Tab-separated table of C-alpha atoms in Angstrom:
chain	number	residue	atom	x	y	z
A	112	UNK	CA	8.552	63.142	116.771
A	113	UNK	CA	6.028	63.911	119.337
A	114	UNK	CA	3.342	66.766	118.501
A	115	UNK	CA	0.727	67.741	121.524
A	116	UNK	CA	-2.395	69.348	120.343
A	117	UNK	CA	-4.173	70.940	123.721
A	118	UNK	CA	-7.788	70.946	123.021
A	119	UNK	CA	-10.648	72.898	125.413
A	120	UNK	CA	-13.368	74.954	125.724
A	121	UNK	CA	-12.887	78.393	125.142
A	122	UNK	CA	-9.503	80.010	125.569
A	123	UNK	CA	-7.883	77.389	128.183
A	124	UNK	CA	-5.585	75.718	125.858
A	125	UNK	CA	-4.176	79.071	124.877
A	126	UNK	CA	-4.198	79.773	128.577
A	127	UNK	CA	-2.269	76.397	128.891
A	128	UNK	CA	0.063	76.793	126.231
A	129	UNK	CA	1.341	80.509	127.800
A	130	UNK	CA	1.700	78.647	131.020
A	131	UNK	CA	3.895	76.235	129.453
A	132	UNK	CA	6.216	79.155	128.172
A	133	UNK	CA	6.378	81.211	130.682
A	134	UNK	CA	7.904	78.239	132.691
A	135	UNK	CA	9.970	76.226	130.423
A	136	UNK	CA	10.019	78.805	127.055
A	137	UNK	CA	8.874	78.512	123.911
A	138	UNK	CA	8.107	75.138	122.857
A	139	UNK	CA	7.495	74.204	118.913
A	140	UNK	CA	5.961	70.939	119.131
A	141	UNK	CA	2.530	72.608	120.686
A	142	UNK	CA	-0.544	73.652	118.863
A	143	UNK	CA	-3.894	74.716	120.350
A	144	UNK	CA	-7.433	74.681	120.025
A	145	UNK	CA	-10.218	75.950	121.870
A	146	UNK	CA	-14.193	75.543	121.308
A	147	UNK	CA	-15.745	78.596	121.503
A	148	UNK	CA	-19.526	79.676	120.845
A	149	UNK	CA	-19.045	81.194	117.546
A	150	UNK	CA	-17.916	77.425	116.237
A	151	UNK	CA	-20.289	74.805	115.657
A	152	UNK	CA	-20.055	71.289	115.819
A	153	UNK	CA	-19.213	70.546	112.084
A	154	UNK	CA	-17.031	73.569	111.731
A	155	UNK	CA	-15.340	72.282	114.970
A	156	UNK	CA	-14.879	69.196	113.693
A	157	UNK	CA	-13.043	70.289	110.291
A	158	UNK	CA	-10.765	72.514	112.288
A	159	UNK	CA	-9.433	70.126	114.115
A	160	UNK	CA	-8.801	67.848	111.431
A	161	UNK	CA	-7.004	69.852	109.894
A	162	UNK	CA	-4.847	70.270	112.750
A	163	UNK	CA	-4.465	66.756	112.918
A	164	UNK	CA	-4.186	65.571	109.296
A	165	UNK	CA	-1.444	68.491	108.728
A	166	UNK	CA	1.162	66.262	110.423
A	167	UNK	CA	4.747	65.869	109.142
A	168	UNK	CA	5.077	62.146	108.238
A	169	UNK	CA	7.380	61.670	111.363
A	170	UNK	CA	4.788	63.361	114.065
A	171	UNK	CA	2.781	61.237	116.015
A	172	UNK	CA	0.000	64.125	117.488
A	173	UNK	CA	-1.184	63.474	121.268
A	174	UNK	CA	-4.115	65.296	122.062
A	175	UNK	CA	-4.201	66.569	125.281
A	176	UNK	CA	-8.422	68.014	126.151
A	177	UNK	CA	-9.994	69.125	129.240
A	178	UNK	CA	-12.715	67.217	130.195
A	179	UNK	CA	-14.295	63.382	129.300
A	180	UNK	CA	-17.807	63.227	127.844
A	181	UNK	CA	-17.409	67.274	126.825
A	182	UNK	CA	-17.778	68.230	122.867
A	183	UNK	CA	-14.361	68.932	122.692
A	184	UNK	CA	-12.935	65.161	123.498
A	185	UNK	CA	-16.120	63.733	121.809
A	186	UNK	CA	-14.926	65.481	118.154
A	187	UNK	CA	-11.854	64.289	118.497
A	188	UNK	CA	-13.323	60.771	119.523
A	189	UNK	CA	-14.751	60.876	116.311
A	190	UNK	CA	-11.472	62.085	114.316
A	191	UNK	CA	-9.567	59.070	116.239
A	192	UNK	CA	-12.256	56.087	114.873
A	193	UNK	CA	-11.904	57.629	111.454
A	194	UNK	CA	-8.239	58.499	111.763
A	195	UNK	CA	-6.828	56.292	114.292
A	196	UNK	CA	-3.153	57.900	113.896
A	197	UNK	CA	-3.350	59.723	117.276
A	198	UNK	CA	-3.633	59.275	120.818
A	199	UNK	CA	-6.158	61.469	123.128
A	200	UNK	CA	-5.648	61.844	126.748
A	201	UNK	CA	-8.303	63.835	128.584
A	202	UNK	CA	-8.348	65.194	132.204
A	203	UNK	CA	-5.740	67.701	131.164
A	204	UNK	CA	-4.166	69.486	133.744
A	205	UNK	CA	-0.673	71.149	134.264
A	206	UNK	CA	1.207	68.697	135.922
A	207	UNK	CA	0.123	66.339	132.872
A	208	UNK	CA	1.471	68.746	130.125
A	209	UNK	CA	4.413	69.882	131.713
A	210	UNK	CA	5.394	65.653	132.795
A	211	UNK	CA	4.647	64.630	128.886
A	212	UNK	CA	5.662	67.996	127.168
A	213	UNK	CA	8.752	68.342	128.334
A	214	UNK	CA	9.620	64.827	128.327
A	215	UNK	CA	11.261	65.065	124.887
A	216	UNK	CA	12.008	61.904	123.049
A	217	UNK	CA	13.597	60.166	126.015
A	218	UNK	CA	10.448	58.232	126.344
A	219	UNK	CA	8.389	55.808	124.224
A	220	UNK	CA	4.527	57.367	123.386
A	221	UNK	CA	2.851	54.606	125.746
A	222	UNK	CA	5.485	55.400	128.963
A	223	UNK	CA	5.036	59.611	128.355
A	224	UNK	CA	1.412	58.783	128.308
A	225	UNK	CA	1.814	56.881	131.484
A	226	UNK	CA	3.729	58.937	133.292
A	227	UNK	CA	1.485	62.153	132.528
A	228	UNK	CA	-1.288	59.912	133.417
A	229	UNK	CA	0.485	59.423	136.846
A	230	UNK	CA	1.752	62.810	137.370
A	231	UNK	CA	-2.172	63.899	136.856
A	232	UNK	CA	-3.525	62.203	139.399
A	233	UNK	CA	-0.500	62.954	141.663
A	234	UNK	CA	-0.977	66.582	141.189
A	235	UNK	CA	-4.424	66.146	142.494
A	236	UNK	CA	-4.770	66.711	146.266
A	237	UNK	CA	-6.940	68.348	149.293
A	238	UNK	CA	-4.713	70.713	151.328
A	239	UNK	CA	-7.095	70.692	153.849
A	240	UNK	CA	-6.732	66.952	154.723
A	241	UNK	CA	-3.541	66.987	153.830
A	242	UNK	CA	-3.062	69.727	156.543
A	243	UNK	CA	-5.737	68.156	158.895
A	244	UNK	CA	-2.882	64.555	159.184
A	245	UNK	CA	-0.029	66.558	159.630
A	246	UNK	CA	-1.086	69.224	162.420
A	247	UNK	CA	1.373	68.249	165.371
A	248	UNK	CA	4.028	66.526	163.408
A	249	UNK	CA	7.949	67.597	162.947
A	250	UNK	CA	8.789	69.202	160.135
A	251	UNK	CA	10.447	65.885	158.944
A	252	UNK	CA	6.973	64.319	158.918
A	253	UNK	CA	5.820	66.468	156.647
A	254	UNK	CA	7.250	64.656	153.576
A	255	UNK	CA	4.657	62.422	151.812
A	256	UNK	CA	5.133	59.440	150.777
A	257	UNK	CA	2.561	56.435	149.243
C-alpha cells in the first residue's frame, strides 16, 4: 500500500493536503510535514523519521517535498541513505499529487512516480506564449498537442 508524506517549508503541505480534499475528499493514505522556524535541523530530522519509520509493514511511503537542494528534501536525503525504504520526489506541485495520489493501486511505485513526474512538468506552462501562438487561430486550433 502506497503512503505519500508531503514535506515543505512552512504550512504548504498542509495547504496541499486541504487542496487535495476539497477536490477529491478525504484521503487516508496522506500525512504532512512542514519546516517551520521554531524546528531545528536535528529536531526536524527526528520528526520526520518518525513519520517514516511508523509505517505499517505493507506501506511503501513516497515523499512528495517542495523544492531540490532546500532543508526539507536534504533531511529526508539523509533519512533515505540511512533508511533506503522510501522514495522522494521533489518539485512538488498539484498536478503531481493529484496524478500519483489518486492513482490508487492501479499502478506499480516506479510508473505512479513516472507519471506524476510527467504530469509535473506538463502542468508547467507560460500563458502568455501560449496565448502569443494562438492569437488568430480557430477555436479548433486551440487544442495542444506535443
Amino acid at each position: 500500500m502506497k503512503h505519500f508524506l508531503i514535506a515543505t517549508h512552512g504550512e504548504l503541505s498542509k495547504a496541499f493536503i486541504e487542496t487535495l480534499e476539497l477536490i477529491a475528499g478525504k484521503t487516508s493514505n496522506v500525512s504532512y510535514f512542514g519546516m517551520t522556524k521554531l524546528k531545528s535541523g536535528d529536531l526536524a530530522k527526528e520528526e520526520l523519521k518518525k513519520i517514516l519509520t511508523a509505517k505499517k509493514e505493507d506501506e511503501h511511503f513516497i515523499v512528495l517535498t517542495d523544492v531540490f537542494g532546500g532543508s526539507v528534501t536534504n533531511i529526508c536525503t539523509e533519512l533515505l541513505m540511512e533508511h533506503k525504504d522510501f522514495d522522494i520526489i521533489t518539485g512538488l506541485n498539484l498536478p503531481m499529487m493529484l496524478t500519483m495520489i489518486l492513482s490508487g493501486d492501479e499502478l506499480s511505485i516506479k510508473d505512479m512516480i513516472n507519471e506524476g513526474v510527467r504530469s509535473a512538468k506538463e502542468g508547467i506552462i507560460h500563458i502568455n506564449k501560449l496565448v502569443e501562438t494562438q492569437e488568430g487561430r480557430e477555436e479548433d486550433d486551440l487544442i495542444i498537442t506535443d
